[in-house]
Coordinates of C-alpha atoms in Angstrom, one line a residue:
X1 CA 76.9 157.9 67.1
X2 CA 75.7 155.2 69.5
X3 CA 74.1 151.7 68.5
X4 CA 72.1 150.1 71.0
X5 CA 70.7 146.5 70.4
X6 CA 67.7 145.1 72.5
X7 CA 66.7 141.5 72.7
X8 CA 63.5 140.0 74.4
X9 CA 60.1 141.0 75.5
X10 CA 58.9 143.0 78.4
X11 CA 55.6 141.0 78.3
X12 CA 55.0 137.2 79.1
X13 CA 53.6 135.0 76.4
X14 CA 50.2 134.8 78.2
X15 CA 49.6 138.6 78.9
X16 CA 46.5 140.2 77.6
X17 CA 48.1 143.6 77.5
X18 CA 49.6 143.4 74.2
X19 CA 49.3 146.8 73.4
X20 CA 51.6 148.1 76.3
X21 CA 54.5 150.1 75.0
X22 CA 58.0 148.4 74.9
X23 CA 60.8 149.3 77.3
X24 CA 62.8 151.1 74.6
X25 CA 59.9 152.9 73.1
X26 CA 59.0 154.2 76.6
X27 CA 62.4 155.4 77.1
X28 CA 62.6 157.2 73.9
X29 CA 59.5 158.8 74.2
X30 CA 60.0 160.0 77.8
X31 CA 63.7 160.9 78.0
X32 CA 64.6 164.7 77.9
X33 CA 67.8 164.0 76.4
X34 CA 66.3 162.3 73.1
X35 CA 64.8 164.2 70.2
X36 CA 64.0 163.8 66.5
X37 CA 62.7 160.2 66.9
X38 CA 62.1 158.4 63.5
X39 CA 61.3 154.6 63.6
X40 CA 60.9 151.7 61.0
X41 CA 60.3 148.1 60.9
X42 CA 62.2 145.2 59.3
X43 CA 60.5 141.9 58.7
X44 CA 61.3 138.5 57.5
X45 CA 57.8 138.6 55.9
X46 CA 54.8 140.5 56.0
X47 CA 53.1 141.2 59.4
X48 CA 55.9 139.5 61.3
X49 CA 58.4 142.2 62.2
X50 CA 61.8 140.8 63.1
X51 CA 63.3 144.1 64.8
X52 CA 62.0 147.6 65.1
X53 CA 64.9 150.4 64.1
X54 CA 64.8 153.8 66.0
X55 CA 66.8 156.7 65.0
X56 CA 67.1 159.7 67.2
X57 CA 69.5 162.5 68.5
X58 CA 70.8 162.2 72.1
X59 CA 73.0 164.9 74.0
X60 CA 72.1 167.4 71.4
X61 CA 73.6 166.2 68.1
X62 CA 74.8 162.7 69.0
X63 CA 73.1 160.1 66.7
X64 CA 71.4 157.3 68.4
X65 CA 70.5 154.1 66.6
X66 CA 68.2 151.3 68.3
X67 CA 67.5 148.0 67.0
X68 CA 64.9 146.4 69.3
X69 CA 64.4 142.6 68.7
X70 CA 61.2 141.5 70.7
X71 CA 61.5 138.0 69.7
X72 CA 64.5 135.7 69.9
X73 CA 63.6 133.8 66.8
X74 CA 66.0 135.9 64.8
X75 CA 69.0 133.8 66.3
X76 CA 67.4 130.6 64.8
X77 CA 66.1 132.0 61.6
X78 CA 68.9 134.4 60.7
X79 CA 72.2 134.0 62.4
X80 CA 74.2 136.2 60.1
X81 CA 71.9 139.1 60.8
X82 CA 71.8 138.6 64.6
X83 CA 75.7 138.4 64.7
X84 CA 76.1 141.5 62.5
X85 CA 73.7 143.3 65.0
X86 CA 75.8 142.3 68.1
X87 CA 79.1 143.1 66.4
X88 CA 78.0 146.6 65.5
X89 CA 76.4 147.2 68.9
X90 CA 77.8 149.6 71.5
X91 CA 75.4 148.7 74.2
X92 CA 73.5 145.6 74.6
X93 CA 70.0 145.3 76.3
X94 CA 68.4 142.0 77.4
X95 CA 65.0 142.1 78.4
X96 CA 62.6 139.5 80.0
X97 CA 59.5 139.3 82.1
X98 CA 59.9 138.2 85.7
X99 CA 56.8 136.0 85.3
X100 CA 57.6 134.1 82.3
X101 CA 60.4 131.7 83.6
X102 CA 60.1 129.4 80.6
X103 CA 61.1 132.1 78.2
X104 CA 63.9 133.2 80.7
X105 CA 65.2 129.5 80.9
X106 CA 65.2 129.4 77.0
X107 CA 67.0 132.6 76.8
X108 CA 69.6 131.5 79.5
X109 CA 70.2 127.9 77.9
X110 CA 69.9 128.8 74.1
X111 CA 70.5 132.4 73.4
X112 CA 73.0 133.6 76.0
X113 CA 75.7 131.4 74.7
X114 CA 75.2 132.6 71.3
X115 CA 75.4 136.3 72.5
X116 CA 78.8 135.4 74.3
X117 CA 80.0 133.9 71.2
X118 CA 79.2 136.6 69.0
X119 CA 80.7 139.2 71.4
X120 CA 83.9 137.1 71.3
X121 CA 85.5 138.7 74.4
X122 CA 84.7 142.3 73.1
X123 CA 84.0 144.6 76.1
X124 CA 80.7 145.8 75.2
X125 CA 78.5 146.9 78.2
X126 CA 75.4 144.6 78.6
X127 CA 72.2 145.6 80.6
X128 CA 69.9 142.9 81.8
X129 CA 66.4 144.3 82.6
X130 CA 64.1 142.0 84.7
X131 CA 60.4 143.8 84.0
X132 CA 57.3 143.5 85.9
X133 CA 55.9 142.6 89.4
X134 CA 56.0 139.2 90.4
X135 CA 52.8 137.7 90.8
X136 CA 52.1 135.6 94.2
X137 CA 48.8 134.1 93.4
X138 CA 47.8 130.3 93.5
X139 CA 49.4 128.3 90.5
X140 CA 46.9 127.1 88.1
X141 CA 46.0 123.5 88.4
X142 CA 45.2 123.0 84.7
X143 CA 47.1 120.2 82.9
X144 CA 48.1 122.4 80.1
X145 CA 49.9 124.6 83.0
X146 CA 52.1 122.2 84.5
X147 CA 55.5 123.8 83.2
X148 CA 57.7 125.9 85.2
X149 CA 55.9 129.0 84.0
X150 CA 53.7 128.9 87.1
X151 CA 57.1 130.1 89.2
X152 CA 58.2 133.6 88.9
X153 CA 62.0 134.4 87.8
X154 CA 63.8 135.1 91.2
X155 CA 66.2 138.2 91.8
X156 CA 69.1 135.6 92.5
X157 CA 68.5 133.8 89.1
X158 CA 68.6 137.2 87.3
X159 CA 71.9 138.3 89.1
X160 CA 73.3 135.0 88.2
X161 CA 72.6 135.5 84.6
X162 CA 74.3 139.1 84.9
X163 CA 77.4 137.6 86.3
X164 CA 77.7 134.9 83.4
X165 CA 77.7 138.0 80.9
X166 CA 79.4 140.6 83.0
X167 CA 76.3 142.6 82.7
X168 CA 74.5 145.2 84.9
X169 CA 71.1 143.9 86.4
X170 CA 68.2 146.1 86.8
X171 CA 64.6 145.4 88.0
X172 CA 61.8 147.3 86.7
X173 CA 58.7 146.6 88.7
X174 CA 56.6 149.2 86.2
X175 CA 57.3 151.4 83.3
X176 CA 56.7 154.6 85.0
X177 CA 58.7 157.8 84.7
X178 CA 61.1 156.8 87.8
X179 CA 62.0 153.3 86.4
X180 CA 62.0 154.4 82.8
X181 CA 63.9 157.8 83.1
X182 CA 65.8 157.5 86.5
X183 CA 66.7 154.0 86.8
X184 CA 67.1 152.4 83.5
X185 CA 67.6 155.6 81.5
X186 CA 70.5 156.9 84.0
X187 CA 72.5 153.4 83.4
X188 CA 71.9 153.5 79.7
X189 CA 73.0 157.3 79.3
X190 CA 76.1 156.5 81.6
X191 CA 77.2 153.7 79.1
X192 CA 76.2 156.1 76.2
X193 CA 78.7 158.6 77.7
X194 CA 81.2 155.9 78.3
X195 CA 80.9 154.7 74.6
X196 CA 81.4 158.3 73.2
X197 CA 84.6 159.0 75.4
X198 CA 86.1 155.6 74.1
X199 CA 85.1 156.7 70.5
X200 CA 86.5 160.0 71.0
X201 CA 89.8 158.7 72.5
X202 CA 90.2 156.2 69.7
X203 CA 89.7 158.8 67.2
X204 CA 91.9 161.3 68.7
X205 CA 94.8 158.5 68.9
X206 CA 94.3 157.7 65.3
X207 CA 94.4 161.4 64.3
X208 CA 97.5 161.8 66.1
X209 CA 99.1 158.6 64.6
X210 CA 98.2 160.0 61.3
X211 CA 99.8 163.3 61.9
X212 CA 102.7 161.9 63.4
X213 CA 103.3 160.4 60.1
X214 CA 103.1 163.3 58.2
X215 CA 105.1 165.7 60.7
X216 CA 108.4 166.4 59.9
X217 CA 110.4 165.1 62.9
X218 CA 112.9 167.4 64.8
X219 CA 116.6 166.7 64.3
X220 CA 117.9 164.0 66.9
X221 CA 120.7 165.5 69.3
X222 CA 123.4 163.0 69.8
X223 CA 125.1 162.8 73.1
X224 CA 128.5 164.6 73.7
X225 CA 131.6 162.6 73.4
X226 CA 132.6 161.0 76.8
X227 CA 135.2 162.8 78.7
X228 CA 138.5 161.0 79.4
X229 CA 138.6 159.2 82.8
X230 CA 141.3 160.4 85.2
X231 CA 142.2 157.6 87.7
X232 CA 143.7 158.4 90.9
X233 CA 146.8 157.1 92.4
X234 CA 146.9 154.9 95.5
X235 CA 148.7 156.4 98.5
X236 CA 152.2 155.5 99.4
X237 CA 152.6 157.4 102.7
X238 CA 153.4 154.4 105.0
X239 CA 155.9 152.9 102.3
X240 CA 157.6 156.4 102.0
X241 CA 158.2 156.4 105.9
X242 CA 159.1 152.9 106.1
X243 CA 161.8 153.4 103.0
X244 CA 163.2 156.4 105.3
X245 CA 163.9 153.8 108.0
X246 CA 165.7 151.4 105.5
X247 CA 168.1 154.2 103.9
X248 CA 168.6 155.9 107.1
X249 CA 168.9 159.5 105.5
X250 CA 168.7 162.3 107.9
X251 CA 168.8 160.1 111.0
X252 CA 169.0 161.9 114.2
X253 CA 168.7 159.5 116.8
X254 CA 171.2 156.3 117.3
X255 CA 170.3 153.5 119.6
X256 CA 172.9 151.5 121.4
X257 CA 172.9 148.5 123.8
X258 CA 174.7 148.8 127.0
X259 CA 177.9 147.5 125.5
X260 CA 177.5 149.6 122.5
X261 CA 178.1 146.9 120.3
X262 CA 175.6 147.7 117.6
X263 CA 173.7 150.6 116.4
X264 CA 170.1 151.2 115.1
X265 CA 169.5 154.6 113.6
X266 CA 165.9 156.4 113.6
X267 CA 164.3 159.9 113.3
X268 CA 163.1 161.9 116.3
X269 CA 160.2 163.3 114.4
X270 CA 158.9 159.9 113.5
X271 CA 159.1 158.3 117.0
X272 CA 157.5 161.6 118.5
X273 CA 154.7 161.4 116.1
X274 CA 153.7 158.0 117.6
X275 CA 154.7 158.1 121.1
X276 CA 154.4 160.3 124.2
X277 CA 157.3 158.4 125.8
X278 CA 159.6 159.5 122.9
X279 CA 158.2 162.9 123.2
X280 CA 159.3 162.8 127.0
X281 CA 162.5 161.2 126.2
X282 CA 163.6 164.0 123.5
X283 CA 162.1 166.8 125.8
X284 CA 159.4 167.7 123.3
X285 CA 157.1 167.4 126.3
X286 CA 157.9 167.5 130.1
X287 CA 156.7 165.2 132.6
X288 CA 154.0 167.7 133.7
X289 CA 152.8 167.7 130.2
X290 CA 152.7 163.9 130.2
X291 CA 150.7 163.3 133.4
X292 CA 151.2 159.7 133.4
X293 CA 153.5 158.0 135.8
X294 CA 153.7 154.7 134.0
X295 CA 155.0 156.6 130.8
X296 CA 157.8 158.6 132.9
X297 CA 158.8 155.3 134.9
X298 CA 159.1 153.3 131.5
X299 CA 161.1 156.1 129.8
X300 CA 163.6 156.3 132.6
X301 CA 164.0 152.4 133.1
X302 CA 164.4 151.8 129.5
X303 CA 166.2 154.4 127.8
X304 CA 169.1 156.7 129.0
X305 CA 170.1 159.5 126.8
X306 CA 173.7 160.7 126.5
X307 CA 174.5 163.4 128.6
X308 CA 174.8 166.8 126.9
X309 CA 172.4 166.3 124.2
X310 CA 170.3 169.1 123.2
X311 CA 166.9 168.8 121.8
X312 CA 165.9 172.7 121.3
X313 CA 165.4 173.7 117.8
X314 CA 168.8 174.3 115.7
X315 CA 169.9 177.9 115.5
X316 CA 170.8 179.1 111.9
X317 CA 174.5 179.3 112.8
X318 CA 174.6 175.4 113.6
X319 CA 175.3 173.1 110.6
X320 CA 172.5 170.6 110.0
X321 CA 174.5 167.6 109.7
X322 CA 175.2 167.2 113.6
X323 CA 175.9 163.7 114.9
X324 CA 172.7 161.8 115.9
X325 CA 171.6 161.9 119.5
X326 CA 172.9 158.5 121.3
X327 CA 170.4 156.7 123.3
X328 CA 171.4 153.8 125.5
X329 CA 168.6 150.8 125.6
X330 CA 168.8 149.3 129.1
X331 CA 167.0 146.5 128.4
X332 CA 169.1 143.9 126.3
X333 CA 166.1 141.8 125.3
X334 CA 164.1 144.9 124.1
X335 CA 167.3 146.2 122.4
X336 CA 167.7 143.0 120.3
X337 CA 164.0 143.5 119.1
X338 CA 164.4 147.0 118.4
X339 CA 164.9 146.9 114.7
X340 CA 161.4 145.0 114.3
X341 CA 159.8 147.4 116.7
X342 CA 161.0 150.4 114.4
X343 CA 159.9 148.7 111.3
X344 CA 156.4 148.2 113.1
X345 CA 156.4 152.1 114.1
X346 CA 157.7 153.4 110.6
X347 CA 155.0 151.1 108.7
X348 CA 152.0 152.9 110.2
X349 CA 152.1 151.1 113.5
X350 CA 149.0 149.3 112.9
X351 CA 150.4 145.7 111.9
X352 CA 150.4 144.3 115.5
X353 CA 149.7 140.9 114.8
X354 CA 153.0 140.9 112.4
X355 CA 155.2 142.4 115.1
X356 CA 153.9 139.7 117.8
X357 CA 154.9 136.9 114.9
X358 CA 158.3 138.5 114.1
X359 CA 159.2 138.9 118.0
X360 CA 157.9 135.3 118.6
X361 CA 160.3 133.9 116.2
X362 CA 163.3 136.0 117.2
X363 CA 163.1 135.4 120.9
X364 CA 161.3 131.8 120.9
X365 CA 160.5 132.5 124.5
X366 CA 156.6 133.3 125.6
X367 CA 157.8 135.2 128.6
X368 CA 160.5 137.5 127.1
X369 CA 158.1 137.9 124.2
X370 CA 155.4 139.1 126.5
X371 CA 157.8 141.1 128.2
X372 CA 158.7 143.1 125.1
X373 CA 155.3 143.3 123.8
X374 CA 154.2 145.0 127.2
X375 CA 156.8 147.5 126.7
X376 CA 155.9 148.4 123.3
X377 CA 152.3 148.8 124.3
X378 CA 153.5 151.2 127.1
X379 CA 155.6 153.3 124.4
X380 CA 152.4 153.6 122.1
X381 CA 150.3 154.3 125.1
X382 CA 148.2 157.5 125.2
X383 CA 148.4 159.3 128.9
X384 CA 145.5 158.5 130.9
X385 CA 143.9 156.1 128.7
X386 CA 144.7 152.8 130.7
X387 CA 145.8 152.4 134.3
X388 CA 148.2 149.4 133.5
X389 CA 149.7 148.2 130.2
X390 CA 148.5 144.5 131.2
X391 CA 144.8 145.6 130.3
X392 CA 145.7 146.5 126.7
X393 CA 145.0 143.9 124.3
X394 CA 146.2 143.7 120.7
X395 CA 142.9 144.8 119.0
X396 CA 142.9 148.1 121.2
X397 CA 146.4 149.2 120.1
X398 CA 145.2 151.3 117.2
X399 CA 143.2 153.4 119.8
X400 CA 146.4 154.1 121.9
X401 CA 148.3 156.1 119.7
X402 CA 148.4 158.7 116.7
X403 CA 150.5 158.3 113.9
X404 CA 149.8 161.7 112.2
X405 CA 152.9 163.8 111.7
X406 CA 150.2 166.8 111.6
X407 CA 151.3 167.8 115.2
X408 CA 154.7 168.8 113.9
X409 CA 153.6 170.6 110.7
X410 CA 154.6 174.3 110.5
X411 CA 155.9 174.2 114.2
X412 CA 159.6 174.5 115.2
X413 CA 159.5 171.6 117.5
X414 CA 162.5 169.5 116.2
X415 CA 162.6 171.4 113.1
X416 CA 166.2 171.3 111.2
X417 CA 165.4 173.4 108.1
X418 CA 163.5 176.8 107.7
X419 CA 162.2 177.8 104.2
X420 CA 162.0 181.4 103.5
X421 CA 159.3 182.6 101.1
X422 CA 157.7 185.9 100.4
X423 CA 159.6 187.4 103.4
X424 CA 158.1 184.6 105.9
X425 CA 159.7 181.5 107.3
X426 CA 158.4 178.0 107.4
X427 CA 159.9 175.4 109.8
X428 CA 159.9 171.9 108.5
X429 CA 161.9 168.5 109.0
X430 CA 164.1 167.2 106.8
X431 CA 163.2 163.5 107.5
X432 CA 159.7 164.0 106.6
X433 CA 160.7 166.2 103.2
X434 CA 163.3 163.5 102.2
X435 CA 160.8 160.3 102.6
X436 CA 158.0 162.2 101.0
X437 CA 159.6 164.1 98.0
X438 CA 162.4 162.8 95.7
X439 CA 163.4 166.3 94.6
X440 CA 163.9 167.2 98.3
X441 CA 165.8 164.1 99.0
X442 CA 168.2 164.9 96.0
X443 CA 168.4 168.6 97.2
X444 CA 169.1 167.8 101.0
X445 CA 171.4 164.7 100.2
X446 CA 173.5 165.9 97.1
X447 CA 175.9 168.3 96.3
X448 CA 173.7 171.3 96.4
X449 CA 173.9 174.6 98.6
X450 CA 170.7 173.5 100.4
X451 CA 172.3 170.3 101.8
X452 CA 174.4 172.4 104.2
X453 CA 172.0 175.2 104.8
X454 CA 169.5 175.8 107.6
X455 CA 167.7 178.4 105.8
X456 CA 166.4 177.6 102.3
X457 CA 164.8 180.1 100.0
X458 CA 161.6 179.3 97.9
X459 CA 160.8 181.0 94.6
X460 CA 158.0 180.5 92.1
X461 CA 155.1 179.9 94.6
X462 CA 153.3 181.5 97.1
X463 CA 153.3 181.0 100.8
X464 CA 149.8 179.7 101.0
X465 CA 150.3 177.2 98.3
X466 CA 153.8 176.2 99.6
X467 CA 152.1 175.6 103.1
X468 CA 149.5 173.3 101.4
X469 CA 152.0 171.5 99.6
X470 CA 154.0 170.6 103.0
X471 CA 150.7 169.9 104.7
X472 CA 150.3 167.1 102.0
X473 CA 153.8 165.8 102.8
X474 CA 153.1 165.8 106.4
X475 CA 149.5 164.5 106.4
X476 CA 148.9 162.7 102.7
X477 CA 145.9 165.0 102.2
X478 CA 145.0 168.2 100.8
X479 CA 141.9 170.3 100.7
X480 CA 142.0 173.5 98.0
X481 CA 139.8 176.1 98.8
X482 CA 139.3 176.9 95.0
X483 CA 140.1 176.1 91.5
X484 CA 142.9 178.5 91.3
X485 CA 144.6 177.3 94.6
X486 CA 144.2 173.6 93.2
X487 CA 146.1 174.9 90.2
X488 CA 148.7 176.7 92.0
X489 CA 149.2 173.5 94.1
X490 CA 149.2 171.4 91.0
X491 CA 152.2 173.5 89.8
X492 CA 154.1 173.2 93.1
X493 CA 153.5 169.5 93.0
X494 CA 155.0 169.6 89.3
X495 CA 158.0 171.4 90.3
X496 CA 158.8 169.1 93.1
X497 CA 157.8 166.0 91.3
X498 CA 155.1 164.7 93.6
X499 CA 152.9 162.9 91.2
X500 CA 150.0 161.7 93.6
X501 CA 149.4 165.6 94.7
X502 CA 149.3 166.7 91.0
X503 CA 146.6 163.9 90.3
X504 CA 144.8 165.0 93.5
X505 CA 144.5 168.4 92.3
X506 CA 143.7 167.4 88.8
X507 CA 140.7 165.4 90.0
X508 CA 139.7 168.6 92.4
X509 CA 139.7 171.0 89.4
X510 CA 137.8 168.5 87.0
X511 CA 135.1 167.5 90.0
X512 CA 134.5 171.4 90.6
X513 CA 134.1 172.2 86.9
X514 CA 131.9 169.3 86.1
X515 CA 129.5 170.3 89.1
X516 CA 129.4 173.9 88.1
X517 CA 125.8 174.7 86.2
X518 CA 125.7 176.1 82.8
X519 CA 124.6 179.6 83.8
X520 CA 127.4 179.9 86.6
X521 CA 129.9 178.6 83.5
X522 CA 128.6 181.4 81.3
X523 CA 129.2 184.1 83.8
X524 CA 132.1 183.0 85.7
X525 CA 135.3 185.1 85.6
X526 CA 137.5 182.2 85.9
X527 CA 139.4 181.4 82.4
X528 CA 139.3 177.8 81.5
X529 CA 141.4 178.5 78.4
X530 CA 144.3 179.9 81.0
X531 CA 144.0 176.9 82.9
X532 CA 144.3 174.7 79.7
X533 CA 147.5 176.8 79.1
X534 CA 149.1 176.1 82.5
X535 CA 148.2 172.4 82.7
X536 CA 150.1 172.1 79.2
X537 CA 153.0 174.0 80.5
X538 CA 153.5 172.0 83.5
X539 CA 153.1 168.8 81.9
X540 CA 149.7 167.8 83.2
X541 CA 148.6 165.9 80.1
X542 CA 145.4 164.3 81.7
X543 CA 144.0 167.6 82.7
X544 CA 144.9 169.4 79.6
X545 CA 143.1 166.8 77.3
X546 CA 140.1 166.7 79.8
X547 CA 139.7 170.7 79.6
X548 CA 139.9 170.5 75.8
X549 CA 137.1 168.1 75.6
X550 CA 135.3 170.2 78.3
X551 CA 135.4 173.4 76.1
X552 CA 134.4 171.4 73.1
X553 CA 131.5 169.9 75.0
X554 CA 130.4 173.5 76.1
X555 CA 131.1 175.0 72.9
X556 CA 128.0 177.3 72.9
X557 CA 129.3 178.7 76.1
X558 CA 133.0 179.4 75.4
X559 CA 132.7 180.3 71.8
X560 CA 131.0 183.3 72.8
X561 CA 133.9 184.2 75.5
X562 CA 136.9 186.5 74.5
X563 CA 139.1 184.0 75.9
X564 CA 138.1 181.5 73.0
X565 CA 140.2 183.7 70.7
X566 CA 143.4 182.8 72.7
X567 CA 143.2 179.0 71.6
X568 CA 146.0 177.8 69.3
X569 CA 145.2 176.7 65.8
X570 CA 145.7 173.3 66.8
X571 CA 143.4 173.7 69.9
X572 CA 140.8 175.4 68.0
X573 CA 140.9 172.7 65.2
X574 CA 140.3 170.0 68.2
X575 CA 137.5 172.0 69.6
X576 CA 135.6 172.5 66.3
X577 CA 136.1 168.8 65.4
X578 CA 134.7 167.5 68.9
X579 CA 132.0 170.4 69.4
X580 CA 128.9 169.6 70.9
X581 CA 126.1 170.3 69.7
X582 CA 127.6 169.7 66.0
X583 CA 127.6 172.1 63.2
X584 CA 125.4 169.6 61.4
X585 CA 122.8 169.5 64.2
X586 CA 122.6 173.4 64.3
X587 CA 121.9 173.5 60.8
X588 CA 119.2 170.9 60.8
X589 CA 117.8 172.6 63.7
X590 CA 117.6 175.9 61.9
X591 CA 115.9 174.2 59.0
X592 CA 113.5 172.5 61.2
X593 CA 112.4 175.6 62.9
X594 CA 112.1 177.4 59.6
X595 CA 109.7 174.6 58.4
X596 CA 107.5 174.8 61.9
X597 CA 107.4 178.5 61.3
X598 CA 106.1 178.0 57.6
X599 CA 103.5 175.7 58.7
X600 CA 102.4 177.9 61.5
X601 CA 102.2 175.3 63.9
X602 CA 103.7 175.1 67.3
X603 CA 106.2 172.3 68.1
X604 CA 106.1 171.1 71.8
X605 CA 109.7 170.1 71.5
X606 CA 110.7 173.5 70.9

């Protein structure tokens, strides 16, 4: 239903047309949307009606109740009744005549504040209707007519009143069909529709709230247990190479001063990986390959290789423990700083400021210091990059050389060991293997057959896996092509006790499995249980623990696979204990589905 309360009169106090129908009665009688009108009057005493009550149907079957109060005395005589009318109103209509300014002023000053107080900030739509055509005749000069009634209520005054109440302002010049049905009726019917929508929405919310209280709630699915976090291990690539210099294992180069009083040992593979000058010196490259006269000239003026030294790959008949190649350093000042320079090179050749500081402390001569540093820049120079070493500044040093051993990976250049695997041969360099792998360091330096052999057989791994393993030793990086290849590389890393590589493979396997969608996980031929068995057998505790949690978290998928039966009793107990979703939740879900089916209602959650 919609309740409308109307206050005020359309006629001024001196109008002779007292039989003219009211605005509300005219709308009810002319509107095509209103039917079944019934009216009655309420009076404070006989012959003095306080308000007229109309009941009708609107929009077909919506009950419309209208209380029309033509006089404002109700607010003075019965404040309780007037407040009750306003409190129950869905729409309020205030009427006044544009030719009765006295009544308008009284309404504005006395009764509008009462209406605002009764509304108490409620969002009830208010319609202010200014009725009649303004009379522009000459004002009356009678002493009894000296009040403000001689002036009409202006449009601006009506609009200002509407602003105070937050109301809609209408001017109805006459009560014809246009103003009654189209103008006033259109606004009133709009507010009726808004009121019905609000009531319908409130009723729906109340019904949903009641139903929600009565409805049996579905079981709450808890989040699965958090997987154990596997932390990576920091790289110790530079430290491994620096330790190789300190222990001097597998050294194949010996630097001497011209008086042969001291010796500094090093490794050709490390020196050639950072310097084209050393590649030229040890005949890895020819002057034609270098194409830089400054490097060639520096190599000839700074070093002299002992006559008869050979730099070609060792034949299989030559024993590996050949004497180091002797290199004479012609510059005595440079030779005195050679240990610091080699420490700089073996540490990754990027701590240039530290090298400068060390040489300054040793020489205590700015000219000699600059002299040595310029030669180091030339040693690290990339052919064709700079015309003179004087143009090279310290912050540019990193751009002038390559510290990567990748150039010598799986190449016979400078190789001193050959691995035989699956009928193929793989060349390598003992210095790199000893520096990067403790097992190989023991194998090549202990009382083992491999220590005195050029050809070393490898069993238990494939050629591709072993090449990936060697690539990590040379470059400190690896990129498995698949989960199975990562597992094979993990087994190889465990065999040679390279723990960081083992952790990298574990992280790769975990990352790939985590990113696999449930549909792919259900259809894949990859056996997670087989991975679990291998991880346990090869002492990969972190990966095996994570895989057990992974199987438990995806219990509904793995429990349907044949491989699930291959789990041990202990593993099965762990999975059943930590399974997700839990058995209790599935039972609660089945009970809830049975309840929904019995109630013959549809559950949006399901």
